[in-house]
Short mmCIF file of C-alpha atoms in Angstrom, two decimals:
data_model
loop_
_atom_site.label_atom_id
_atom_site.label_comp_id
_atom_site.label_asym_id
_atom_site.label_seq_id
_atom_site.Cartn_x
_atom_site.Cartn_y
_atom_site.Cartn_z
CA UNK B 121 0.01 -0.04 0.01
CA UNK B 122 2.72 2.43 0.97
CA UNK B 123 4.76 1.44 -2.07
CA UNK B 124 1.76 1.98 -4.32
CA UNK B 125 1.01 5.37 -2.87
CA UNK B 126 4.56 6.45 -3.70
CA UNK B 127 3.71 6.26 -7.44
CA UNK B 128 1.15 9.06 -7.56
CA UNK B 129 3.23 11.12 -5.13
CA UNK B 130 6.34 10.85 -7.30
CA UNK B 131 4.32 11.53 -10.47
CA UNK B 132 2.97 14.70 -8.91
CA UNK B 133 6.46 15.66 -7.75
CA UNK B 134 7.98 15.20 -11.18
CA UNK B 135 5.16 17.20 -12.75
CA UNK B 136 5.60 20.01 -10.25
CA UNK B 137 9.37 20.13 -10.69
CA UNK B 138 8.88 20.13 -14.45
CA UNK B 139 6.49 23.06 -14.12
CA UNK B 140 8.78 24.83 -11.65
CA UNK B 141 11.16 25.39 -14.55
CA UNK B 142 8.62 27.82 -16.01
CA UNK B 143 8.07 29.74 -12.78
CA UNK B 144 9.84 33.05 -12.34
CA UNK B 145 12.95 32.87 -10.26
CA UNK B 146 13.17 34.14 -6.72
CA UNK B 147 12.47 37.83 -6.31
CA UNK B 148 12.20 38.60 -9.98
CA UNK B 149 10.47 42.04 -10.15
CA UNK B 150 9.11 41.30 -13.63
CA UNK B 151 7.41 38.13 -12.45
CA UNK B 152 3.66 38.08 -13.20
CA UNK B 153 2.81 38.17 -9.54
CA UNK B 154 4.82 41.37 -8.97
CA UNK B 155 4.36 43.08 -12.33
CA UNK B 156 0.69 42.58 -12.85
CA UNK B 157 -1.59 45.56 -13.29
CA UNK B 158 -3.62 44.47 -10.27
CA UNK B 159 -0.53 44.61 -8.08
CA UNK B 160 0.50 48.03 -9.27
CA UNK B 161 -3.06 49.29 -8.93
CA UNK B 162 -3.25 48.19 -5.29
CA UNK B 163 0.10 49.69 -4.52
CA UNK B 164 -0.48 53.03 -6.22
CA UNK B 165 -4.09 53.62 -5.43
CA UNK B 166 -4.58 52.29 -1.86
CA UNK B 167 -3.30 55.51 -0.49
CA UNK B 168 -5.59 57.54 -2.68
CA UNK B 169 -8.72 55.56 -2.15
CA UNK B 170 -8.29 55.13 1.58
CA UNK B 171 -6.14 56.66 4.22
CA UNK B 172 -4.78 53.34 5.28
CA UNK B 173 -0.97 52.95 4.87
CA UNK B 174 -1.08 49.17 5.24
CA UNK B 175 -2.00 47.86 1.86
CA UNK B 176 -2.61 44.36 3.13
CA UNK B 177 -5.28 45.58 5.47
CA UNK B 178 -6.76 47.81 2.83
CA UNK B 179 -7.02 44.96 0.35
CA UNK B 180 -8.26 42.58 3.03
CA UNK B 181 -10.97 44.74 4.51
CA UNK B 182 -11.92 47.02 1.66
CA UNK B 183 -11.11 45.77 -1.84
CA UNK B 184 -11.85 42.21 -0.87
CA UNK B 185 -14.22 42.99 1.94
CA UNK B 186 -16.79 40.53 0.67
CA UNK B 187 -14.27 37.71 0.74
CA UNK B 188 -13.14 38.56 4.26
CA UNK B 189 -16.68 38.73 5.53
CA UNK B 190 -17.47 35.25 4.42
CA UNK B 191 -14.07 34.16 5.67
CA UNK B 192 -15.22 35.21 9.10
CA UNK B 193 -18.49 33.38 8.56
CA UNK B 194 -16.47 30.25 7.69
CA UNK B 195 -14.65 30.55 11.00
CA UNK B 196 -17.93 31.00 12.81
CA UNK B 197 -19.49 28.01 11.08
CA UNK B 198 -16.48 25.87 11.95
CA UNK B 199 -16.95 26.73 15.59
CA UNK B 200 -20.64 25.98 15.41
CA UNK B 201 -19.99 22.69 13.64
CA UNK B 202 -17.47 21.56 16.27
CA UNK B 203 -19.96 22.38 18.92
CA UNK B 204 -22.68 20.53 17.07
CA UNK B 205 -20.50 17.44 16.52
CA UNK B 206 -19.13 17.17 20.05
CA UNK B 207 -21.97 18.59 22.18
CA UNK B 208 -23.19 15.89 24.53
CA UNK B 209 -21.59 13.23 22.38
CA UNK B 210 -20.88 9.86 23.81
CA UNK B 211 -20.22 6.60 22.13
CA UNK B 212 -19.17 3.17 23.28
CA UNK B 213 -15.57 4.19 23.26
CA UNK B 214 -15.82 7.73 24.71
CA UNK B 215 -13.50 8.45 27.55
CA UNK B 216 -14.93 7.32 30.79
CA UNK B 217 -12.11 8.83 32.81
CA UNK B 218 -13.02 10.47 36.02
CA UNK B 219 -12.15 14.04 35.31
CA UNK B 220 -10.88 14.82 38.73
CA UNK B 221 -7.72 16.88 38.55
CA UNK B 222 -5.80 15.73 41.59
CA UNK B 223 -2.87 17.89 40.78
CA UNK B 224 -2.99 21.47 41.99
CA UNK B 225 -2.13 24.10 39.39
CA UNK B 226 1.59 24.87 39.62
CA UNK B 227 2.38 27.96 41.61
CA UNK B 228 5.14 29.27 39.34
CA UNK B 229 3.18 28.65 36.21
CA UNK B 230 -0.06 30.25 37.38
CA UNK B 231 1.66 33.31 38.73
CA UNK B 232 3.60 33.80 35.50
CA UNK B 233 0.42 33.45 33.49
CA UNK B 234 -1.33 35.81 35.85
CA UNK B 235 1.36 38.39 35.01
CA UNK B 236 1.47 37.60 31.28
CA UNK B 237 -2.23 37.46 30.37
CA UNK B 238 -3.00 41.16 30.80
CA UNK B 239 0.06 42.08 28.73
CA UNK B 240 -0.95 39.61 26.01
CA UNK B 241 -4.44 41.00 25.93
CA UNK B 242 -3.26 44.59 25.71
CA UNK B 243 -0.84 43.58 22.94
CA UNK B 244 -3.78 41.97 21.08
CA UNK B 245 -5.69 45.20 21.29
CA UNK B 246 -2.64 46.98 19.89
CA UNK B 247 -2.34 44.54 17.06
CA UNK B 248 -6.00 44.93 16.30
CA UNK B 249 -6.15 48.71 16.52
CA UNK B 250 -2.93 49.29 14.61
CA UNK B 251 -3.72 46.89 11.83
CA UNK B 252 -3.99 49.84 9.51
CA UNK B 253 -0.63 51.44 10.00
CA UNK B 254 1.52 48.52 10.92
CA UNK B 255 1.49 44.73 10.49
CA UNK B 256 -1.52 43.36 12.24
CA UNK B 257 -5.29 43.21 11.86
CA UNK B 258 -8.39 41.50 13.03
CA UNK B 259 -7.32 37.88 12.51
CA UNK B 260 -3.98 38.35 14.16
CA UNK B 261 -5.33 40.29 17.12
CA UNK B 262 -8.11 37.79 17.57
CA UNK B 263 -5.79 34.86 17.59
CA UNK B 264 -3.54 36.51 20.18
CA UNK B 265 -6.60 37.32 22.33
CA UNK B 266 -7.90 33.76 22.08
CA UNK B 267 -4.41 32.43 23.01
CA UNK B 268 -4.55 34.40 26.22
CA UNK B 269 -7.69 32.56 27.27
CA UNK B 270 -6.20 29.23 26.20
CA UNK B 271 -3.21 30.05 28.36
CA UNK B 272 -5.50 30.46 31.35
CA UNK B 273 -7.12 27.12 30.58
CA UNK B 274 -3.77 25.42 30.27
CA UNK B 275 -2.19 26.78 33.46
CA UNK B 276 -5.18 26.40 35.74
CA UNK B 277 -7.91 24.25 34.26
CA UNK B 278 -10.68 24.69 31.79
CA UNK B 279 -13.23 25.61 34.36
CA UNK B 280 -11.22 28.62 35.41
CA UNK B 281 -11.06 29.84 31.86
CA UNK B 282 -14.75 29.11 31.27
CA UNK B 283 -15.74 31.21 34.23
CA UNK B 284 -14.03 34.15 32.56
CA UNK B 285 -15.33 33.39 29.08
CA UNK B 286 -18.34 31.02 29.17
CA UNK B 287 -19.03 29.03 26.04
CA UNK B 288 -22.50 30.49 25.40
CA UNK B 289 -20.90 34.01 25.63
CA UNK B 290 -18.30 32.74 23.15
CA UNK B 291 -20.84 32.18 20.49
CA UNK B 292 -22.66 35.34 21.39
CA UNK B 293 -19.44 37.25 20.86
CA UNK B 294 -18.70 35.39 17.65
CA UNK B 295 -22.10 36.22 16.23
CA UNK B 296 -21.71 39.79 17.35
CA UNK B 297 -18.50 40.06 15.35
CA UNK B 298 -20.23 38.91 12.17
CA UNK B 299 -23.20 41.20 12.84
CA UNK B 300 -20.78 44.10 13.29
CA UNK B 301 -19.13 43.32 9.97
CA UNK B 302 -22.36 42.82 8.08
CA UNK B 303 -23.88 45.83 9.88
CA UNK B 304 -21.21 48.13 8.67
CA UNK B 305 -21.75 46.83 5.16
CA UNK B 306 -25.53 47.17 5.36
CA UNK B 307 -25.17 50.65 6.90
CA UNK B 308 -23.12 51.87 3.98
CA UNK B 309 -25.77 50.34 1.69
CA UNK B 310 -28.57 52.23 3.42
CA UNK B 311 -26.54 55.43 3.11
CA UNK B 312 -26.65 55.25 -0.64
CA UNK B 313 -23.69 53.18 -1.55
CA UNK B 314 -23.16 49.55 -2.33
CA UNK B 315 -22.75 46.80 0.18
CA UNK B 316 -19.50 47.26 2.05
CA UNK B 317 -18.84 50.57 0.27
CA UNK B 318 -17.46 52.24 3.32
CA UNK B 319 -17.00 55.68 1.71
CA UNK B 320 -20.69 56.43 2.18
CA UNK B 321 -20.22 56.42 5.91
CA UNK B 322 -18.81 59.91 5.47
CA UNK B 323 -22.42 61.04 5.45
CA UNK B 324 -22.82 60.28 9.15
CA UNK B 325 -19.20 60.53 10.30
CA UNK B 326 -17.56 64.01 10.52
CA UNK B 327 -14.65 62.96 8.30
CA UNK B 328 -13.65 62.79 4.68
CA UNK B 329 -14.59 59.89 2.50
CA UNK B 330 -11.21 58.39 2.69
CA UNK B 331 -11.05 58.69 6.38
CA UNK B 332 -14.50 57.09 6.63
CA UNK B 333 -13.08 54.08 4.95
CA UNK B 334 -10.26 54.06 7.44
CA UNK B 335 -12.68 54.02 10.39
CA UNK B 336 -15.04 51.53 8.76
CA UNK B 337 -12.03 49.19 8.29
CA UNK B 338 -11.26 49.50 11.91
CA UNK B 339 -14.83 48.51 12.79
CA UNK B 340 -14.70 45.60 10.39
CA UNK B 341 -11.40 44.43 11.89
CA UNK B 342 -12.89 44.61 15.36
CA UNK B 343 -15.75 42.42 14.17
CA UNK B 344 -13.29 39.88 12.74
CA UNK B 345 -11.25 40.05 15.94
CA UNK B 346 -14.26 39.32 18.10
CA UNK B 347 -15.26 36.27 16.04
CA UNK B 348 -11.77 34.87 15.89
CA UNK B 349 -11.17 35.31 19.60
CA UNK B 350 -14.36 33.55 20.55
CA UNK B 351 -14.04 30.71 18.06
CA UNK B 352 -10.43 29.97 18.88
CA UNK B 353 -11.27 29.54 22.51
CA UNK B 354 -14.45 27.59 21.76
CA UNK B 355 -12.47 25.24 19.50
CA UNK B 356 -9.93 24.63 22.26
CA UNK B 357 -12.55 24.13 24.94
CA UNK B 358 -14.48 21.64 22.88
CA UNK B 359 -11.66 19.72 21.34
CA UNK B 360 -9.63 19.28 24.54
CA UNK B 361 -12.56 17.76 26.42
CA UNK B 362 -14.49 15.91 23.68
CA UNK B 363 -17.28 18.47 24.16
CA UNK B 364 -17.80 17.75 27.84
CA UNK B 365 -16.26 21.11 28.96
CA UNK B 366 -15.01 19.36 32.08
CA UNK B 367 -11.40 18.47 32.93
CA UNK B 368 -9.57 18.53 29.70
CA UNK B 369 -5.82 18.80 29.35
CA UNK I 88 20.27 17.32 -20.27
CA UNK I 89 22.71 17.96 -17.51
CA UNK I 90 25.91 18.23 -19.58
CA UNK I 91 26.19 22.01 -19.31
CA UNK I 92 24.37 22.27 -16.04
CA UNK I 93 21.84 24.79 -17.22
CA UNK I 94 18.86 22.82 -16.09
CA UNK I 95 20.57 22.13 -12.79
CA UNK I 96 21.34 25.82 -12.40
CA UNK I 97 17.83 26.91 -13.27
CA UNK I 98 16.20 24.37 -11.03
CA UNK I 99 18.36 24.13 -8.02
CA UNK I 100 20.03 27.57 -7.73
CA UNK I 101 17.55 30.10 -9.02
CA UNK I 102 14.43 28.21 -8.08
CA UNK I 103 15.33 26.62 -4.82
CA UNK I 104 12.16 27.89 -3.22
CA UNK I 105 10.09 25.79 -5.64
CA UNK I 106 12.12 22.74 -4.79
CA UNK I 107 11.42 23.27 -1.08
CA UNK I 108 7.69 23.69 -1.58
CA UNK I 109 7.50 20.71 -3.88
CA UNK I 110 9.29 18.60 -1.27
CA UNK I 111 6.95 19.78 1.50
CA UNK I 112 3.93 19.20 -0.70
CA UNK I 113 4.98 15.70 -1.53
CA UNK I 114 5.53 14.92 2.17
CA UNK I 115 2.03 16.16 2.86
CA UNK I 116 0.51 14.30 -0.07
CA UNK I 117 2.24 11.04 0.90
CA UNK I 118 1.07 11.50 4.45
CA UNK I 119 -2.49 11.94 3.30
CA UNK I 120 -2.49 8.94 0.97
CA UNK I 121 -0.29 6.39 2.72
CA UNK I 122 -0.93 6.83 6.41
CA UNK I 123 -3.73 4.87 8.01
CA UNK I 124 -4.06 6.94 11.12
CA UNK I 125 -6.51 9.77 10.59
CA UNK I 126 -4.59 12.19 12.76
CA UNK I 127 -1.49 11.55 10.68
CA UNK I 128 -3.55 12.23 7.58
CA UNK I 129 -4.52 15.59 9.13
CA UNK I 130 -0.87 16.34 9.84
CA UNK I 131 -0.14 15.58 6.16
CA UNK I 132 -2.93 17.97 5.15
CA UNK I 133 -1.44 20.68 7.33
CA UNK I 134 1.99 20.19 5.78
CA UNK I 135 0.39 20.35 2.33
CA UNK I 136 -1.27 23.61 3.29
CA UNK I 137 1.96 25.05 4.55
CA UNK I 138 3.63 24.13 1.29
CA UNK I 139 0.96 26.06 -0.65
CA UNK I 140 1.33 29.02 1.61
CA UNK I 141 5.10 29.04 1.26
CA UNK I 142 4.66 28.83 -2.51
CA UNK I 143 2.39 31.85 -2.63
CA UNK I 144 4.61 33.87 -0.32
CA UNK I 145 7.71 33.04 -2.30
CA UNK I 146 6.02 34.01 -5.48
CA UNK I 147 5.17 37.36 -3.97
CA UNK I 148 8.77 38.16 -3.18
CA UNK I 149 10.07 41.08 -5.11
CA UNK I 150 13.71 42.02 -5.33
CA UNK I 151 14.48 45.39 -3.69
CA UNK I 152 10.96 45.83 -2.38
CA UNK I 153 9.80 46.40 1.13
CA UNK I 154 6.66 45.23 2.88
CA UNK I 155 3.39 46.57 1.44
CA UNK I 156 2.99 49.35 3.98
CA UNK I 157 3.50 52.88 2.79
CA UNK I 158 6.61 54.66 4.06
CA UNK I 159 5.62 58.03 5.53
CA UNK I 160 7.10 59.91 2.65
CA UNK I 161 5.31 57.85 0.05
CA UNK I 162 1.85 57.95 1.73
CA UNK I 163 -0.36 60.13 -0.56
CA UNK I 164 -2.07 61.46 2.50
CA UNK I 165 1.17 62.09 4.23
CA UNK I 166 2.26 60.93 7.58
CA UNK I 167 -0.54 60.84 10.06
CA UNK I 168 1.67 62.07 12.83
CA UNK I 169 3.79 64.91 11.45
CA UNK I 170 3.53 67.60 8.78
CA UNK I 171 -0.21 68.01 9.28
CA UNK I 172 -0.07 71.62 8.24
CA UNK I 173 1.94 71.05 5.13
CA UNK I 174 -0.16 68.00 4.19
CA UNK I 175 -3.46 69.77 4.37
CA UNK I 176 -2.17 72.62 2.23
CA UNK I 177 -0.79 70.31 -0.37
CA UNK I 178 -4.06 68.40 -0.43
CA UNK I 179 -5.90 71.60 -1.20
CA UNK I 180 -3.65 72.33 -4.06
CA UNK I 181 -3.76 69.13 -6.04
CA UNK I 182 -5.14 66.40 -3.75
CA UNK I 183 -3.66 63.00 -3.19
CA UNK I 184 -1.97 61.50 -6.20
CA UNK I 185 -1.29 57.90 -6.95
CA UNK I 186 2.16 56.56 -6.65
CA UNK I 187 4.15 56.65 -9.85
CA UNK I 188 5.67 53.57 -11.37
CA UNK I 189 9.11 54.00 -9.85
CA UNK I 190 7.70 53.96 -6.35
CA UNK I 191 5.43 51.07 -7.08
CA UNK I 192 8.54 48.95 -7.68
CA UNK I 193 9.53 49.60 -4.10
CA UNK I 194 6.61 47.68 -2.55
CA UNK I 195 5.82 44.03 -2.68
CA UNK I 196 2.51 42.83 -3.98
CA UNK I 197 -0.02 42.76 -1.14
CA UNK I 198 -2.37 40.31 -2.81
CA UNK I 199 -0.52 37.02 -2.04
CA UNK I 200 -0.19 38.05 1.60
CA UNK I 201 -3.90 38.76 1.86
CA UNK I 202 -4.79 35.48 0.16
CA UNK I 203 -2.52 33.51 2.47
CA UNK I 204 -3.83 35.31 5.52
CA UNK I 205 -7.29 34.10 4.73
CA UNK I 206 -6.00 30.67 3.77
CA UNK I 207 -4.37 30.24 7.18
CA UNK I 208 -7.63 31.16 8.90
CA UNK I 209 -9.63 28.72 6.86
CA UNK I 210 -6.93 26.10 7.48
CA UNK I 211 -7.41 26.53 11.23
CA UNK I 212 -11.14 26.22 10.88
CA UNK I 213 -10.96 23.05 8.78
CA UNK I 214 -8.37 21.54 11.07
CA UNK I 215 -10.54 22.17 14.13
CA UNK I 216 -13.53 20.65 12.38
CA UNK I 217 -11.52 17.61 11.26
CA UNK I 218 -10.18 17.03 14.79
CA UNK I 219 -13.75 17.13 16.09
CA UNK I 220 -14.78 14.55 13.54
CA UNK I 221 -11.85 12.36 14.51
CA UNK I 222 -12.89 12.50 18.15
CA UNK I 223 -16.44 11.56 17.16
CA UNK I 224 -15.20 8.64 15.12
CA UNK I 225 -13.08 7.46 18.01
CA UNK I 226 -16.02 7.62 20.33
CA UNK I 227 -18.09 5.54 17.97
CA UNK I 228 -15.57 2.92 16.79
CA UNK I 229 -12.76 3.02 19.31
CA UNK I 230 -10.16 3.52 16.60
CA UNK I 231 -8.89 6.06 14.17
CA UNK I 232 -6.91 3.62 12.07
CA UNK I 233 -8.50 3.63 8.64
CA UNK I 234 -8.27 -0.08 7.84
CA UNK I 235 -9.69 -1.08 11.28
CA UNK I 236 -12.44 1.45 10.72
CA UNK I 237 -13.35 0.00 7.37
CA UNK I 238 -13.60 -3.56 8.74
CA UNK I 239 -15.69 -2.38 11.63
CA UNK I 240 -18.10 -0.42 9.42
CA UNK I 241 -18.42 -3.37 7.08
CA UNK I 242 -19.19 -5.66 9.99
CA UNK I 243 -21.84 -3.33 11.16
CA UNK I 244 -23.38 -3.13 7.75
CA UNK I 245 -23.59 -6.89 7.59
CA UNK I 246 -25.20 -6.96 10.97
CA UNK I 247 -27.78 -4.47 10.00
CA UNK I 248 -28.95 -6.17 6.83
CA UNK I 249 -27.66 -9.70 6.43
CA UNK I 250 -30.16 -10.41 3.71
CA UNK I 251 -28.32 -8.20 1.31
CA UNK I 252 -25.10 -9.94 2.12
CA UNK I 253 -26.69 -13.39 1.56
CA UNK I 254 -28.26 -12.38 -1.72
CA UNK I 255 -25.07 -11.19 -3.15
CA UNK I 256 -23.44 -14.57 -2.88
CA UNK I 257 -23.95 -18.05 -4.35
CA UNK I 258 -27.01 -19.80 -2.98
CA UNK I 259 -25.46 -23.19 -3.65
CA UNK I 260 -22.74 -22.76 -1.09
CA UNK I 261 -24.62 -22.95 2.10
CA UNK I 262 -21.50 -23.65 3.99
CA UNK I 263 -20.08 -20.38 2.93
CA UNK I 264 -23.26 -18.72 4.00
CA UNK I 265 -22.82 -20.14 7.40
CA UNK I 266 -19.27 -18.96 7.48
CA UNK I 267 -20.49 -15.58 6.37
CA UNK I 268 -22.72 -15.47 9.41
CA UNK I 269 -19.84 -16.30 11.65
CA UNK I 270 -17.92 -13.34 10.28
CA UNK I 271 -20.10 -11.03 12.24
CA UNK I 272 -18.42 -12.34 15.36
CA UNK I 273 -14.85 -11.36 15.65
CA UNK I 274 -12.45 -14.21 16.25
CA UNK I 275 -11.58 -14.69 12.67
CA UNK I 276 -8.07 -15.81 13.43
CA UNK I 277 -9.16 -19.30 12.51
CA UNK I 278 -7.61 -21.75 10.08
CA UNK I 279 -6.64 -20.19 6.72
CA UNK I 280 -9.01 -22.43 4.81
CA UNK I 281 -12.03 -20.84 6.45
CA UNK I 282 -10.42 -17.45 6.39
CA UNK I 283 -10.14 -17.20 2.63
CA UNK I 284 -13.78 -17.54 1.61
CA UNK I 285 -14.79 -15.05 4.25
CA UNK I 286 -12.54 -12.47 2.76
CA UNK I 287 -13.87 -13.19 -0.68
CA UNK I 288 -17.46 -12.85 0.38
CA UNK I 289 -16.71 -9.62 2.05
CA UNK I 290 -15.24 -8.33 -1.11
CA UNK I 291 -18.34 -9.30 -3.00
CA UNK I 292 -20.66 -7.67 -0.52
CA UNK I 293 -18.79 -4.45 -0.84
CA UNK I 294 -19.43 -2.28 -3.85
CA UNK I 295 -16.26 -0.28 -3.76
CA UNK I 296 -13.71 -2.47 -5.37
CA UNK I 297 -10.62 -0.42 -4.80
CA UNK I 298 -10.80 -0.52 -1.07
CA UNK I 299 -11.73 -4.14 -0.84
CA UNK I 300 -8.80 -5.16 -2.93
CA UNK I 301 -6.58 -3.85 -0.22
CA UNK I 302 -8.66 -5.42 2.45
CA UNK I 303 -8.67 -8.92 1.15
CA UNK I 304 -4.93 -8.90 1.36
CA UNK I 305 -4.88 -7.79 4.91
CA UNK I 306 -7.97 -9.11 6.54
CA UNK I 307 -5.90 -11.49 8.52
CA UNK I 308 -3.68 -8.93 10.16
CA UNK I 309 -6.58 -6.62 10.80
CA UNK I 310 -8.67 -9.29 12.39
CA UNK I 311 -5.88 -10.33 14.69
CA UNK I 312 -5.49 -6.69 15.68
CA UNK I 313 -9.13 -6.10 16.48
CA UNK I 314 -9.58 -9.29 18.39
CA UNK I 315 -9.30 -7.95 21.95
CA UNK I 316 -11.70 -5.11 21.23
CA UNK I 317 -14.21 -7.29 19.52
CA UNK I 318 -14.18 -9.95 22.22
CA UNK I 319 -14.95 -7.20 24.64
CA UNK I 320 -17.99 -6.34 22.60
CA UNK I 321 -19.23 -9.87 22.76
CA UNK I 322 -19.32 -9.70 26.53
CA UNK I 323 -21.36 -6.56 26.60
CA UNK I 324 -24.75 -8.05 26.13
CA UNK I 325 -26.21 -11.46 26.60
CA UNK I 326 -27.75 -11.30 23.12
CA UNK I 327 -24.42 -10.69 21.56
CA UNK I 328 -22.88 -13.62 23.25
CA UNK I 329 -25.77 -15.79 22.23
CA UNK I 330 -25.38 -14.96 18.60
CA UNK I 331 -21.64 -15.56 18.71
CA UNK I 332 -22.11 -18.93 20.22
CA UNK I 333 -24.49 -20.02 17.56
CA UNK I 334 -22.06 -18.80 14.97
CA UNK I 335 -19.20 -20.58 16.59
CA UNK I 336 -21.13 -23.77 16.82
CA UNK I 337 -21.85 -23.71 13.14
CA UNK I 338 -18.30 -23.25 12.11
CA UNK I 339 -17.61 -25.79 14.74
CA UNK I 340 -14.14 -27.29 14.33
CA UNK I 341 -12.17 -24.28 15.36
CA UNK I 342 -9.45 -24.70 17.81
CA UNK I 343 -8.81 -21.00 18.39
CA UNK I 344 -8.98 -19.44 21.80
CA UNK I 345 -11.41 -16.65 21.23
CA UNK I 346 -14.14 -19.02 20.06
CA UNK I 347 -13.75 -21.22 23.09
CA UNK I 348 -13.67 -18.21 25.29
CA UNK I 349 -16.95 -16.91 24.02
CA UNK I 350 -18.43 -20.32 24.23
CA UNK I 351 -17.52 -20.80 27.85
CA UNK I 352 -18.78 -17.34 28.67
CA UNK I 353 -22.16 -18.03 27.22
CA UNK I 354 -22.38 -21.55 28.60
CA UNK I 355 -25.71 -21.21 30.36
CA UNK I 356 -27.35 -19.41 27.45
CA UNK I 357 -27.63 -22.10 24.73
CA UNK I 358 -29.62 -24.37 27.00
CA UNK I 359 -32.42 -21.82 27.09
CA UNK I 360 -32.55 -21.72 23.36
CA UNK I 361 -31.49 -24.97 21.88
CA UNK I 362 -32.81 -24.27 18.39
CA UNK I 363 -31.01 -20.99 18.01
CA UNK I 364 -28.77 -22.39 15.40
CA UNK I 365 -31.47 -22.05 12.79
CA UNK I 366 -30.54 -19.46 10.24
CA UNK I 367 -33.66 -17.39 10.43
CA UNK I 368 -33.52 -16.84 14.14
CA UNK I 369 -29.93 -15.73 13.96
CA UNK I 370 -30.77 -13.33 11.23
CA UNK I 371 -33.63 -11.79 13.16
CA UNK I 372 -31.46 -11.63 16.28
CA UNK I 373 -28.77 -9.86 14.36
CA UNK I 374 -31.30 -7.42 13.04
CA UNK I 375 -32.64 -6.72 16.48
CA UNK I 376 -29.16 -6.10 17.71
CA UNK I 377 -28.41 -3.23 15.35
CA UNK I 378 -30.39 -0.44 17.04
CA UNK I 379 -28.28 -0.97 20.07
CA UNK I 380 -25.14 -0.15 18.23
#
């Protein structure tokens, strides 16, 4: 079986290496990916259309805002699906371990985490809020924020983390993030533009049209960050305990 | 081909990044195809994803370019911190202008980075979902090895509708039918002569030919692996032990230990139902067992 499976693998490898000969070499500025009109359009016009210096964020939240919105929906659906699969699940082979944690949480670990978690959370806010002017954004900030809760769950136990961020609140927050994203899109539609056309928000915000896009992108990124935070923690809580939300790692 | 080394140069010096991604991709692909453990398949999938992400990022590299974030002097709206006075005056005069082509060369393409950012997020979502499914599979079947899973599922199918399994085989060979019945109970580590027809019948009952081809070759090893688990399942219910004893009595001359074990365990039972060896009753019993599973 393993010998047979090597055949398609090697065939694919040979084909890919054969095709690699036609790819542009490393760092070639005339490569299609770097010299395309789309690339130069993004680079030259992002600063004109929006006031966001970070082109990646601008492309993510504005030019490809539709894509990112449903990306967030995908994350949300994945969290819901994991919950639906594992909630109250038990089979003939499910773990029947008594989830009594006889070991006390380690003093050094918990105190270190106690010091670290606020710093991590503030850093996640920084990454989220400065996603426009520096590397960062909603996904990154959300992952860092979710990691802080997972750290609490790892150093104490899952119950301690679930007291701070209960699972039902998780999905409330995740849904709130998507509603925030879609709400900003709908708001710009009701103000006379198209869906997710943030420039129309200048009608209700005391700023220019470019700056309105800047602020709308911040709102969108906050929505993404909320969803990702909640779903990351919900994924951990469900997967580490087979959906029982007791004991765990 | 290699006499002047041009191909070698082109492939291994200038395009080393593609070699690396191809190698990673092949590792992931092989992991997905050849490994039996579902978690290992998932690890292969992750490696595959990483290879694709590396490929995109390496394609987006541009010589002499910086990250796609405007330097303050290139930002059409000017720096947000300094030169506010000057900036506003210049905006009044001619407004923000797009970067000219020379400056465009100084920034990398943001698009591959955006695409890979979203790809990573979707990768996390799919991985979480796949792990949840793996946990569910383990809860239901007690294994995440693919070959063991297939045999278990097949066994369950046969239990749920034995009529289909009987129809699909020769009516003339009643002995094989009996053997077929005894397949539902696990201790298949019997003599090779009885082992072989079992495997063949299984292959017939299954529609998917590609998977069964593999299975017939390795039924033996699999069955020996699953023996302890399956023997546990026979002890779970009195009904189960009953059906297994009838099966074992039919395929009587078996010296293996598992059969004798199950027989001794269910010793008091056969007296209560001496005619249980009839085919119909076993079939109905097997049918009645399935909702429990």
